[in-house]
Coordinates of C-alpha atoms in Angstrom, one line a residue:
V119 CA 0.0 0.0 0.0
I120 CA 2.8 2.4 0.9
L121 CA 4.5 1.7 -2.4
G122 CA 1.3 2.4 -4.2
I123 CA 0.9 5.7 -2.5
L124 CA 4.5 6.7 -3.3
A125 CA 4.0 5.7 -6.9
V126 CA 0.8 7.8 -7.3
T127 CA 2.4 10.9 -5.7
A128 CA 5.9 10.5 -7.3
A129 CA 5.0 9.4 -10.8
P130 CA 3.5 12.7 -12.0
K131 CA 6.8 14.4 -11.1
F132 CA 8.8 12.0 -13.3
I133 CA 6.2 11.8 -16.2
D134 CA 6.3 15.1 -18.0
L135 CA 3.1 15.7 -19.9
T136 CA 3.8 19.3 -20.9
S137 CA 5.2 18.4 -24.3
D138 CA 2.0 16.5 -25.1
A139 CA 0.0 19.5 -24.0
K140 CA 2.0 21.9 -26.2
A141 CA 1.7 19.5 -29.1
S142 CA -2.1 19.4 -28.6
V143 CA -2.3 23.2 -28.6
V144 CA -0.3 23.4 -31.9
E145 CA -2.6 20.8 -33.5
A146 CA -5.6 22.8 -32.4
V147 CA -4.1 25.9 -34.0
R148 CA -3.6 23.9 -37.2
G149 CA -7.3 23.0 -37.1
A150 CA -8.3 26.6 -36.5
V151 CA -6.1 27.8 -39.4
N152 CA -7.7 25.2 -41.6
S153 CA -11.2 26.2 -40.7
A154 CA -10.5 29.9 -41.0
A155 CA -9.0 29.5 -44.4
D156 CA -12.0 27.4 -45.6
M157 CA -14.5 30.0 -44.3
A158 CA -12.6 32.9 -45.9
H159 CA -12.3 30.9 -49.1
A160 CA -16.1 30.3 -49.1
K161 CA -16.7 34.1 -48.6
A162 CA -14.2 34.9 -51.4
L163 CA -16.0 32.5 -53.8
V164 CA -19.4 34.0 -53.0
A165 CA -17.9 37.5 -53.6
G166 CA -16.2 36.5 -56.8
K167 CA -12.7 37.2 -55.4
T168 CA -10.8 34.3 -57.0
G169 CA -7.9 36.2 -58.6
T170 CA -4.8 37.7 -57.2
G171 CA -4.4 41.0 -55.3
Q172 CA -8.0 41.0 -54.1
A173 CA -9.5 41.5 -50.7
I174 CA -12.6 40.5 -48.7
S175 CA -14.0 41.9 -45.4
V176 CA -14.4 39.6 -42.4
A177 CA -15.7 41.0 -39.2
G178 CA -14.6 44.5 -40.1
S179 CA -11.1 43.4 -41.1
T180 CA -9.7 43.5 -44.6
I181 CA -8.3 40.1 -45.6
N182 CA -6.2 39.9 -48.7
V183 CA -6.7 36.8 -50.8
N184 CA -4.7 35.0 -53.4
Y185 CA -7.0 33.0 -55.7
G186 CA -9.7 33.2 -53.0
W187 CA -7.5 31.9 -50.2
P188 CA -6.1 34.2 -47.4
T189 CA -2.5 35.4 -48.0
N190 CA 0.2 34.4 -45.6
A191 CA 0.2 37.8 -44.1
S192 CA -3.6 37.8 -43.6
I193 CA -4.3 34.4 -42.2
A194 CA -3.4 35.4 -38.6
S195 CA -6.0 38.2 -38.7
L196 CA -8.7 35.5 -38.9
L197 CA -7.6 33.9 -35.6
E198 CA -7.7 35.0 -32.0
L199 CA -4.5 33.6 -30.5
D200 CA -3.6 33.6 -26.8
G201 CA -0.2 34.2 -25.4
D202 CA 0.8 30.5 -25.9
I203 CA 1.1 30.9 -29.7
V204 CA 3.4 33.3 -31.5
S205 CA 2.6 34.0 -35.1
A206 CA 5.1 35.2 -37.7
V207 CA 5.2 35.6 -41.5
S208 CA 8.2 34.9 -43.7
G209 CA 8.9 34.0 -47.3
S210 CA 7.9 30.4 -46.7
G211 CA 4.5 31.2 -45.2
A212 CA 2.9 31.9 -41.8
T213 CA 4.0 30.1 -38.7
F214 CA 2.2 29.6 -35.4
T215 CA 4.8 28.5 -32.8
H216 CA 4.2 27.5 -29.2
A217 CA 5.8 30.2 -27.0
D218 CA 7.3 27.6 -24.7
A219 CA 8.5 25.2 -27.4
T220 CA 11.7 23.3 -26.8
V221 CA 12.7 23.8 -30.5
D222 CA 10.6 26.4 -32.3
A223 CA 10.9 24.9 -35.8
N224 CA 9.6 21.5 -34.5
C225 CA 6.6 22.8 -32.5
Q226 CA 4.5 24.9 -34.9
A227 CA 1.6 25.0 -37.3
L228 CA 2.4 26.2 -40.9
Y229 CA 0.3 28.0 -43.5
N230 CA 1.6 28.6 -47.0
N231 CA -0.5 30.2 -49.7
A232 CA 1.8 29.6 -52.6
V233 CA -1.1 28.6 -54.9
T234 CA -0.9 29.4 -58.6
D235 CA -4.5 28.9 -59.5
A236 CA -8.0 28.9 -58.0
E237 CA -8.1 25.1 -58.0
T238 CA -5.1 24.6 -55.6
R239 CA -5.5 24.7 -51.9
P240 CA -2.8 26.3 -49.6
T241 CA -0.6 24.0 -47.6
I242 CA -1.6 23.7 -44.0
S243 CA 0.5 21.4 -41.8
S244 CA 2.1 21.1 -38.4
D245 CA 5.3 19.7 -36.8
V246 CA 5.1 18.7 -33.1
T247 CA 8.2 16.5 -32.9
D248 CA 10.0 18.6 -30.4
C249 CA 7.4 20.5 -28.3

């Protein structure tokens, strides 16, 4: 019985679940990015904004679209992120990194609107190998 009690109280100190929690947050952000992009794309299709250099209005914000999909610089405007996620835009797309990641490049969701026509979907992925 004493060993059981010690195992129950000591095990959580040795089993670190924070990396799993961070990975879950990043996966949730990837899902939110996917949903936000789909909804913006639907609005752009209805508005006939399927070319390049066009914009739609979502909740009072101007969202630039490329072939009807939010641009890399605009996708974060469609999300409400808390302090756990840091967003950045670079030449390779928009990244949403966990603020407490062990290795930033391996604990992030990625959005890349490098589409060249209205039939191609942006790349939305995540890497949680080192949260």
